CSV table of C-alpha atoms in Angstrom, one decimal:
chain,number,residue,atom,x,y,z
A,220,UNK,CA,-15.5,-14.5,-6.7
A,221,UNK,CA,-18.0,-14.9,-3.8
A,222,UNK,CA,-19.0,-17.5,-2.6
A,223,UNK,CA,-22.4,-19.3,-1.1
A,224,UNK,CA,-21.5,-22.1,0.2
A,225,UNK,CA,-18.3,-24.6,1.0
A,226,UNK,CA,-16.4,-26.8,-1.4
A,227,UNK,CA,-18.0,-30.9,-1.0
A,228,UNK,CA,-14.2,-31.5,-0.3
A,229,UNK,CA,-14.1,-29.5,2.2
A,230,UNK,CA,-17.5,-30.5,4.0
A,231,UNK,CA,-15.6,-33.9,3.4
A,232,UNK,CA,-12.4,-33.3,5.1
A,233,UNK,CA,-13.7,-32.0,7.9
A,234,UNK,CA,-17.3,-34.0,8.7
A,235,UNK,CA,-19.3,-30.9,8.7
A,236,UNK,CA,-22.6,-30.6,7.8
A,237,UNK,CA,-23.5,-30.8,4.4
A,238,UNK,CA,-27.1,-28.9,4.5
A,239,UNK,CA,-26.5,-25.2,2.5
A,240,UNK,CA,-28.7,-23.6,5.0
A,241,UNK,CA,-26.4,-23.9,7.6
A,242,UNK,CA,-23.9,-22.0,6.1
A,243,UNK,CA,-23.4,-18.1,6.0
A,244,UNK,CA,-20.7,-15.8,4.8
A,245,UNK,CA,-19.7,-13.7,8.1
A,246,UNK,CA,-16.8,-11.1,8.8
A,247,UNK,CA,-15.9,-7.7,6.8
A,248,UNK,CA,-12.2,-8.4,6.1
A,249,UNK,CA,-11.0,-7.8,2.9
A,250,UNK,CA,-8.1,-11.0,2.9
A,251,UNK,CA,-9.9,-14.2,3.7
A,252,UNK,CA,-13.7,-15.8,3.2
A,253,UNK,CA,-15.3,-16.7,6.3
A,254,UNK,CA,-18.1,-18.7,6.6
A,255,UNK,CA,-20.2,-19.7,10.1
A,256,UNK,CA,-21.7,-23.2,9.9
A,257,UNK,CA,-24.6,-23.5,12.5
A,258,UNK,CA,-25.5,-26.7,14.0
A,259,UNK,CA,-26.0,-29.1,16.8
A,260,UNK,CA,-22.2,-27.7,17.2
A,261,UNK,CA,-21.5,-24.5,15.2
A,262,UNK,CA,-18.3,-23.7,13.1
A,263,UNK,CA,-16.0,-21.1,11.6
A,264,UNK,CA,-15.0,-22.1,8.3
A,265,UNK,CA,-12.6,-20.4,6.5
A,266,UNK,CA,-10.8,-20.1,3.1
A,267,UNK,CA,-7.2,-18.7,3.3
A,268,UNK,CA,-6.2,-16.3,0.6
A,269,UNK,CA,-3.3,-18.0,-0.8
A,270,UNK,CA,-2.3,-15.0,-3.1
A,271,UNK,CA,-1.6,-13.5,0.0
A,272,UNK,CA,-0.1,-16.1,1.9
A,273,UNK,CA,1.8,-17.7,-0.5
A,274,UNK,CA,3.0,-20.3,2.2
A,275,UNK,CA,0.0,-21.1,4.2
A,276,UNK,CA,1.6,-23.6,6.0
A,277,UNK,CA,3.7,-21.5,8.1
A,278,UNK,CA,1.0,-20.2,9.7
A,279,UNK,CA,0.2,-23.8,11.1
A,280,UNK,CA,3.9,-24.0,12.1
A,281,UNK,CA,3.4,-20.5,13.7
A,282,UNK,CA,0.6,-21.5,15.8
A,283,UNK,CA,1.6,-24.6,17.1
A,284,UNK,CA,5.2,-22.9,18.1
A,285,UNK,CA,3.0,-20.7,19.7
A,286,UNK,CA,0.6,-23.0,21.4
A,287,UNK,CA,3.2,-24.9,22.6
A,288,UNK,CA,4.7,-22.3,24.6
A,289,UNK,CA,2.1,-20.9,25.9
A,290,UNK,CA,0.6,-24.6,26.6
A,291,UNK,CA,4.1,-25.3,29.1
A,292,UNK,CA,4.3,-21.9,30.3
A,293,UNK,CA,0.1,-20.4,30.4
A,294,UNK,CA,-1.4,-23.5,30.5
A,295,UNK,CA,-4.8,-21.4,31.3
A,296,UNK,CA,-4.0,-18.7,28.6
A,297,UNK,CA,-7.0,-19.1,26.0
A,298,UNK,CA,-5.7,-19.5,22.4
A,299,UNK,CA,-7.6,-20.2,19.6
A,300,UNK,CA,-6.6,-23.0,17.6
A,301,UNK,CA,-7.9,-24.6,14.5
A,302,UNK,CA,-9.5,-28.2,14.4
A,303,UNK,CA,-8.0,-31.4,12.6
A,304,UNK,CA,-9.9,-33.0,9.6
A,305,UNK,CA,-10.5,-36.7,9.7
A,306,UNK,CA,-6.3,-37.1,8.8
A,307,UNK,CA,-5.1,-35.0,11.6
A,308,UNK,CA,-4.4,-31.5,9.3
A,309,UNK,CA,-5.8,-28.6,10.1
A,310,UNK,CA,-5.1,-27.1,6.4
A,311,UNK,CA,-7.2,-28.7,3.5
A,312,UNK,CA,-6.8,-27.7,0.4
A,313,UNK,CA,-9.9,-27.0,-2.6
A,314,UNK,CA,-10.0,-28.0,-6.2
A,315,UNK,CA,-8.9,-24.9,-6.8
A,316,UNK,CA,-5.6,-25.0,-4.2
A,317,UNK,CA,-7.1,-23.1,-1.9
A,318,UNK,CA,-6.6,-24.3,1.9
A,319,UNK,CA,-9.3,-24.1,4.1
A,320,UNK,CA,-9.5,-24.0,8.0
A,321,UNK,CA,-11.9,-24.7,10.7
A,322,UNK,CA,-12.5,-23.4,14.3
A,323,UNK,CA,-14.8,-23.5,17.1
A,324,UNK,CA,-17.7,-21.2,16.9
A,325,UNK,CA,-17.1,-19.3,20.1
A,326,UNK,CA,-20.7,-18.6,20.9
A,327,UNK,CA,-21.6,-15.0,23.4
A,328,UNK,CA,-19.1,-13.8,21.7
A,329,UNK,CA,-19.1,-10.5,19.6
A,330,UNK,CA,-16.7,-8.5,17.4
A,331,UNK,CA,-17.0,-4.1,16.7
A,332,UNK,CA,-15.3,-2.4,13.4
A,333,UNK,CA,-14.8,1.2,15.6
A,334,UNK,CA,-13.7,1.8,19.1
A,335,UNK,CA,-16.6,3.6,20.9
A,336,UNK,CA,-15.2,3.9,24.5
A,337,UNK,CA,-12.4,3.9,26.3
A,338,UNK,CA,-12.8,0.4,28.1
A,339,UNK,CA,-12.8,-1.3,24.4
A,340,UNK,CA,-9.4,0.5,24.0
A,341,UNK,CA,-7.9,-0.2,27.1
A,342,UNK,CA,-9.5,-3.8,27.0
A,343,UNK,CA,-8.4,-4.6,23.4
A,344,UNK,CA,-4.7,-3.2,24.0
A,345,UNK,CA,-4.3,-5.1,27.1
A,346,UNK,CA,-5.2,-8.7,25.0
A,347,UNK,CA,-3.3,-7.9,22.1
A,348,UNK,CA,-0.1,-7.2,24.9
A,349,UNK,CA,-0.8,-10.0,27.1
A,350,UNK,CA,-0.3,-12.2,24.0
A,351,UNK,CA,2.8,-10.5,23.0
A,352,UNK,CA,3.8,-10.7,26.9
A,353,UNK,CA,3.5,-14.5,27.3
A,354,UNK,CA,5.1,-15.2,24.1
A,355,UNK,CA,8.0,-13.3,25.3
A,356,UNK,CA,10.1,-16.4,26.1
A,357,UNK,CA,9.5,-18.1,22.9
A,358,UNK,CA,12.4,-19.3,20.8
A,359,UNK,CA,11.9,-16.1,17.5
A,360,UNK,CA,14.2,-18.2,15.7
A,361,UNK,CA,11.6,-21.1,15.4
A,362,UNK,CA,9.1,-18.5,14.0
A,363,UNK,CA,8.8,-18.2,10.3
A,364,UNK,CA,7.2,-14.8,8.5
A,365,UNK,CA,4.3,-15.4,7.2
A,366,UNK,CA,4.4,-12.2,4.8
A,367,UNK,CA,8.0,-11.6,3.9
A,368,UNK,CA,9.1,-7.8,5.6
A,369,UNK,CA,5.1,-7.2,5.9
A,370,UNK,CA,5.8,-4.0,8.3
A,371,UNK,CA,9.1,-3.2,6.5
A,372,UNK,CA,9.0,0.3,6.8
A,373,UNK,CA,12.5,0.7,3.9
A,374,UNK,CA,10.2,-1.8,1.7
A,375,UNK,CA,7.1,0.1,1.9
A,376,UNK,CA,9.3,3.4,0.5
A,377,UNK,CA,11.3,1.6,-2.1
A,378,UNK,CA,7.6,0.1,-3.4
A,379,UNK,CA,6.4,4.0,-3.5
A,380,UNK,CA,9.4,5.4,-5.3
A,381,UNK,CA,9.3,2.3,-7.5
A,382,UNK,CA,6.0,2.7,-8.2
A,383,UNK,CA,6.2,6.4,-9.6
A,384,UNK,CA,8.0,5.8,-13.0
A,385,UNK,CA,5.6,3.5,-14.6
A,386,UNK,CA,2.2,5.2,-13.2
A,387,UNK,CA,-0.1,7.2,-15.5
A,388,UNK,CA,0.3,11.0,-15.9
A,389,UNK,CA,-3.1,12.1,-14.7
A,390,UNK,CA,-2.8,9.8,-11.8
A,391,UNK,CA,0.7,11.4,-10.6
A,392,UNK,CA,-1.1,14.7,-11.0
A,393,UNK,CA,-4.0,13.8,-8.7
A,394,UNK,CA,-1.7,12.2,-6.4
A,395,UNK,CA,0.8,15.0,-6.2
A,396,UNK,CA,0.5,16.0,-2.6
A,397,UNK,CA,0.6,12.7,-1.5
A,398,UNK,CA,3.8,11.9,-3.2
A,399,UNK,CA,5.3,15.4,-1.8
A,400,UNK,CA,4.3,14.1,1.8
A,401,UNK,CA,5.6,10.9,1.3
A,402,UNK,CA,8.7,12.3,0.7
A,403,UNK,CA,8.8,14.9,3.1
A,404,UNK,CA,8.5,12.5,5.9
A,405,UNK,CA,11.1,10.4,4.4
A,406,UNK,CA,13.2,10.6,8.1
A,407,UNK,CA,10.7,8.3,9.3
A,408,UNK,CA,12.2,5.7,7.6
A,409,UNK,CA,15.7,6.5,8.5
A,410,UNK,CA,14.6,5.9,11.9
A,411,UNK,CA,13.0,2.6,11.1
A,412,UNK,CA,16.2,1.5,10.0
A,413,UNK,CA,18.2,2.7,12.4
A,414,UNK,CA,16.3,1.4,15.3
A,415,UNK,CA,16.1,-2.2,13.9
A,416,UNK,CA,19.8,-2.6,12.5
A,417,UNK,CA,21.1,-1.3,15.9
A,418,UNK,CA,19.2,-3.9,18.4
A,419,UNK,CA,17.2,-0.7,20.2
A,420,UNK,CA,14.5,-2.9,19.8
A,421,UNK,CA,14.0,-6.6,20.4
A,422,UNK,CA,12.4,-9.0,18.6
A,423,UNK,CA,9.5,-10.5,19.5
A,424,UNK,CA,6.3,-12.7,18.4
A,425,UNK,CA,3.8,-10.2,17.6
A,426,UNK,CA,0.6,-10.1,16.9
A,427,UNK,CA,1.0,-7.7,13.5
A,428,UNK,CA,-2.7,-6.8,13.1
A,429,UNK,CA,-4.1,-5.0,15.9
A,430,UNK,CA,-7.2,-4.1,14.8
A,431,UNK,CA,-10.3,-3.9,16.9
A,432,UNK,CA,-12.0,-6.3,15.0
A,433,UNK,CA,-9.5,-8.7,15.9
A,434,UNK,CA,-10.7,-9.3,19.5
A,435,UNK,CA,-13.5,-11.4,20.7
A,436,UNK,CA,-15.7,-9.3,23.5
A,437,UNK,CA,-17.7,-11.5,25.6
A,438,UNK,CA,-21.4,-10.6,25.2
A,439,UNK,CA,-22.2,-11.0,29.0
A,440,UNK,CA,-19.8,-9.0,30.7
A,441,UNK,CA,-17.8,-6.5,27.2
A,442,UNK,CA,-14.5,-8.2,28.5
A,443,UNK,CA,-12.3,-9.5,26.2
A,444,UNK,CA,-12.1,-13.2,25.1
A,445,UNK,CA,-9.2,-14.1,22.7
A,446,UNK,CA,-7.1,-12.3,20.1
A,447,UNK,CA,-8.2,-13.6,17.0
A,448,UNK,CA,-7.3,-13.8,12.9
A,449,UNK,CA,-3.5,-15.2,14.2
A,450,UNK,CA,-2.0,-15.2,10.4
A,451,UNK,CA,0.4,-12.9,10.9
A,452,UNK,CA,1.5,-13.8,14.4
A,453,UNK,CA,5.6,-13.8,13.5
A,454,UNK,CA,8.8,-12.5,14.1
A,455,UNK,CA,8.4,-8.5,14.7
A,456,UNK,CA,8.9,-5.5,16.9
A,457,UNK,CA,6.3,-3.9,19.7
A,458,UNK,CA,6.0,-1.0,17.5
A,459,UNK,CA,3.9,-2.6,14.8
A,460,UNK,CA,1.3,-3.9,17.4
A,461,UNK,CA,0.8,-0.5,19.8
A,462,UNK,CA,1.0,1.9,16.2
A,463,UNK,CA,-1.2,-0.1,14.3
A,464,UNK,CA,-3.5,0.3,17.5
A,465,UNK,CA,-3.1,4.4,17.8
A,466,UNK,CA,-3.3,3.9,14.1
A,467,UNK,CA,-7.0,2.7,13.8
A,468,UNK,CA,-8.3,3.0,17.5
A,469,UNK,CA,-7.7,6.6,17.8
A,470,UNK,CA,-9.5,8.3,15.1
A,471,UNK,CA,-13.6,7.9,15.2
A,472,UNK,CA,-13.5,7.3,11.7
A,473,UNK,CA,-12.0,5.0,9.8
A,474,UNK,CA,-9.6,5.0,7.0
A,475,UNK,CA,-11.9,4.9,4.7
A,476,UNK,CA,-13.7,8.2,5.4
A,477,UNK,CA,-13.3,10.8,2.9
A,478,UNK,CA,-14.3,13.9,4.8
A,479,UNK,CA,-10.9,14.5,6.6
A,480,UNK,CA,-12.5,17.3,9.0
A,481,UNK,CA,-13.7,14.4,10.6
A,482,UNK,CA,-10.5,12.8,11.9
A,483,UNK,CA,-9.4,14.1,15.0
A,484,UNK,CA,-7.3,12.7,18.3
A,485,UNK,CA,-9.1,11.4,21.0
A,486,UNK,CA,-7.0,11.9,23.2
A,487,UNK,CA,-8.7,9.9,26.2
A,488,UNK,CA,-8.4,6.6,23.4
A,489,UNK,CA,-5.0,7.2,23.0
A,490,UNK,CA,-4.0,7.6,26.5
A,491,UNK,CA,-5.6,4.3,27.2
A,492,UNK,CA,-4.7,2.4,24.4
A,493,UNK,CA,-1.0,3.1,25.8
A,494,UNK,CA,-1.7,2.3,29.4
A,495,UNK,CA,-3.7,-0.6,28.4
A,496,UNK,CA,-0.7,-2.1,26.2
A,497,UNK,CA,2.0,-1.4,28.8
A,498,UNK,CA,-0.2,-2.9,31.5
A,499,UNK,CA,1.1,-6.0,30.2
A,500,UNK,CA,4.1,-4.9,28.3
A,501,UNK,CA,5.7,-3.2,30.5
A,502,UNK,CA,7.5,-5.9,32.6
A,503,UNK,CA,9.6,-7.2,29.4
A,504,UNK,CA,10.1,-3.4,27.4
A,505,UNK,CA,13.1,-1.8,27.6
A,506,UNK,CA,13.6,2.3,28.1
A,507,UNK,CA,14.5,2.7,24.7
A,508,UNK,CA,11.4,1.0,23.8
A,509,UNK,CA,9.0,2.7,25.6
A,510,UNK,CA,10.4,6.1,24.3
A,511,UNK,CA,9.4,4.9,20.9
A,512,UNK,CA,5.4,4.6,21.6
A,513,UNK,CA,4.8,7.7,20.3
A,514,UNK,CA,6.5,7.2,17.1
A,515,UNK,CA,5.3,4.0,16.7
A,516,UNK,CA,1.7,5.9,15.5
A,517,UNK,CA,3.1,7.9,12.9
A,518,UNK,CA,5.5,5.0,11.8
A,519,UNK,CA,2.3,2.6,10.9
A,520,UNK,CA,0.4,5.5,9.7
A,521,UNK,CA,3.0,6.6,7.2
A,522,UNK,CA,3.4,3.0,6.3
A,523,UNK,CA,0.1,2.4,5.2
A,524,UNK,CA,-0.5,5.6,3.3
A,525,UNK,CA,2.4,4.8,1.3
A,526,UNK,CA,1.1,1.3,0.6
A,527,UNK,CA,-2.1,2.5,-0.5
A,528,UNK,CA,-0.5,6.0,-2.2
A,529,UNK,CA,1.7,3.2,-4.1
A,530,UNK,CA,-1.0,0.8,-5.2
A,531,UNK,CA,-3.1,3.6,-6.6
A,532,UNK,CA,-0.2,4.4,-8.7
A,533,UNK,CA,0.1,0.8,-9.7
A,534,UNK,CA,-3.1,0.9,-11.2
A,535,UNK,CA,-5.3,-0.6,-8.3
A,536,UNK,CA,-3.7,-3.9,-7.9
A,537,UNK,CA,-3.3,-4.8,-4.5
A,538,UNK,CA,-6.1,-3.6,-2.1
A,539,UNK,CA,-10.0,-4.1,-2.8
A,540,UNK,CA,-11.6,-0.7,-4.3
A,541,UNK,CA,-15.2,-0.2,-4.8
A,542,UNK,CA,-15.4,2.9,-6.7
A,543,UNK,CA,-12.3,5.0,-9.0
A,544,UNK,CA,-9.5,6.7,-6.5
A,545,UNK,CA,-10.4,4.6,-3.0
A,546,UNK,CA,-6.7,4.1,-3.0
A,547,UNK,CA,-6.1,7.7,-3.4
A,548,UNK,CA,-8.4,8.5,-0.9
A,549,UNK,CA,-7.0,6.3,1.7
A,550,UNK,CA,-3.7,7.4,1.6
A,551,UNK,CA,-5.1,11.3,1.8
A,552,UNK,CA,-6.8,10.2,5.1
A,553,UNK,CA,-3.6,8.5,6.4
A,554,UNK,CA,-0.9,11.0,5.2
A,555,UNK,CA,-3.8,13.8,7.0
A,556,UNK,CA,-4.1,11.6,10.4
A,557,UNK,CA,-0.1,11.3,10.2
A,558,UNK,CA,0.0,15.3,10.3
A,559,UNK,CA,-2.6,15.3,13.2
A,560,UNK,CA,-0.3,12.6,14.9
A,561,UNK,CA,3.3,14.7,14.6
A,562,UNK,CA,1.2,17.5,16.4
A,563,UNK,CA,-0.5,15.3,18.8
A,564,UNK,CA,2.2,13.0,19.9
């Protein structure tokens, strides 16, 4: 349901100001409701999705694992953290059990949905790896996931497969080349497994959503600010932060678009997006690691298209559709940019 203003509870909690016209909904994500309160000081407040994260409270114990850290060992990194209400917790929850948060409005400060050049690439896989980087001596085990086996690659399959016996006829039909490529690049997953039960990769503190629209740009000089939306920063390996970013910074369209001609590899984005992530990465990634950049691309890709070829089998009951078949026609997009990625990479 949306929503035009904040809960009195909440205004409560956290002393903000109770006038409706300061408030505006703000952001395009599909997970959370964010709201801007403008003032004498300015605010981002913000309702977490607790279908999704069924235990909001580990992200709090996330973030102040994190902050801690990089507090005693980057006292001058800038991470964003949320602010107390009037009892000292930054989590409040609604009527409705709901928990709410609130930051700082960082003002001269802008956000984009598409990479346009190659210094927003660079830039934005340089801040997503420099926060990786200095959480690099962090203590995993004190980390808790905040989605259970969110990039589980063997999960994401076993949902598909699961998914197929109880889905309608006509929509197996319309989904039949998707299902045949979802099988046919079934060795991605063997990989997956292999690579994580056999300790060629590490684990780390990730960032787990490497979107664009996660980083704050500064409006003054384009650099970036802070990584931002830290609710999945957990327990996880490089290759879910560098592919999610050849994943959606590499293609000029999104993964919405339903013309397919229009994906292509830009190659001067990916090039940079990998020289912009090792710039920071690089001192603290083994061999083995860096061989597995490239794969790392396909690996999200073919992870998402079979999360959103197995929810449109499901009926539509995860992901946020607008019109009939959105699912379908985002897993057609990914399962096409995965064939452009085993030729490309």
């Amino acid at each position: 349901m949306e929503m035009t203003g904040l809960p009195a509870e909440i205004i409560s909690a956290f002393g903000l100001p109770d006038d409706p016209a300061t408030v505006s909904p703000i952001g395009t994500g599909h997970i959370h409701q964010t709201f801007r309160v403008s003032g004498v000081r300015s605010f981002i407040v913000q309702r977490v999705n607790k279908n999704v994260f069924r235990q909001p409270e580990v992200i709090d114990i996330n973030w102040t694992r994190a902050a801690q850290h990089l507090s005693a060992h980057y006292p001058d990194y800038p991470f964003l953290r949320c602010l107390p209400a009037a009892h000292g917790a930054t989590q409040v929850s609604d009527s409705n059990g709901f928990p709410w948060r609130v930051f700082p409005y960082i003002g001269n400060t802008f956000t984009i949905d598409q990479v346009a050049t190659r210094q927003q690439a660079y830039d934005a896989a340089a801040e997503f790896a420099r926060l990786c980087h200095h959480l690099d001596g962090a203590d995993v085990s004190q980390f808790r996931e905040t989605i259970p086996r969110f990039h589980d690659l063997s999960l994401r399959y076993d949902q598909f497969e699961e998914a197929l016996p109880s889905a309608l006829p006509e929509r197996k039909d319309q989904a039949e080349s998707c299902i045949q490529y979802a099988r046919d690049a079934r060795t991605l997953v063997d990989d997956y497994v292999r690579n994580t039960s056999n300790g060629a990769w590490k684990l780390r503190i990730t960032h787990n959503d490497t979107k664009i629209n996660n980083v704050l740009f500064d409006m003054t000089s384009g650099k970036t600010v802070y990584a931002i939306d830290l609710d999945t920063l957990m327990p996880g390996y490089f290759i879910y932060d560098v592919g999610d970013m050849i994943r959606t910074f590499v293609p000029p369209v999104s993964e919405e678009e339903k013309d397919l001609s229009l994906l292509r590899f830009r190659r001067d984005i990916y090039d940079v997006v990998v020289s912009g992530y090792r710039s920071e990465m690089d001192a603290v990634m083994s061999t083995e690691e860096l061989a597995y950049i490239p794969w790392s691309g396909k690996m999200m890709t073919y992870m998402m298209a079979l999360r959103f070829l197995a929810d449109y089998l499901r009926g539509d009951t995860y992901y946020h559709t607008t019109y009939p078949g959105q699912n379908l026609v985002r897993a057609r997009n990914q399962f096409h940019w995965l064939g452009i990625l085993m030729k490309e990479t």
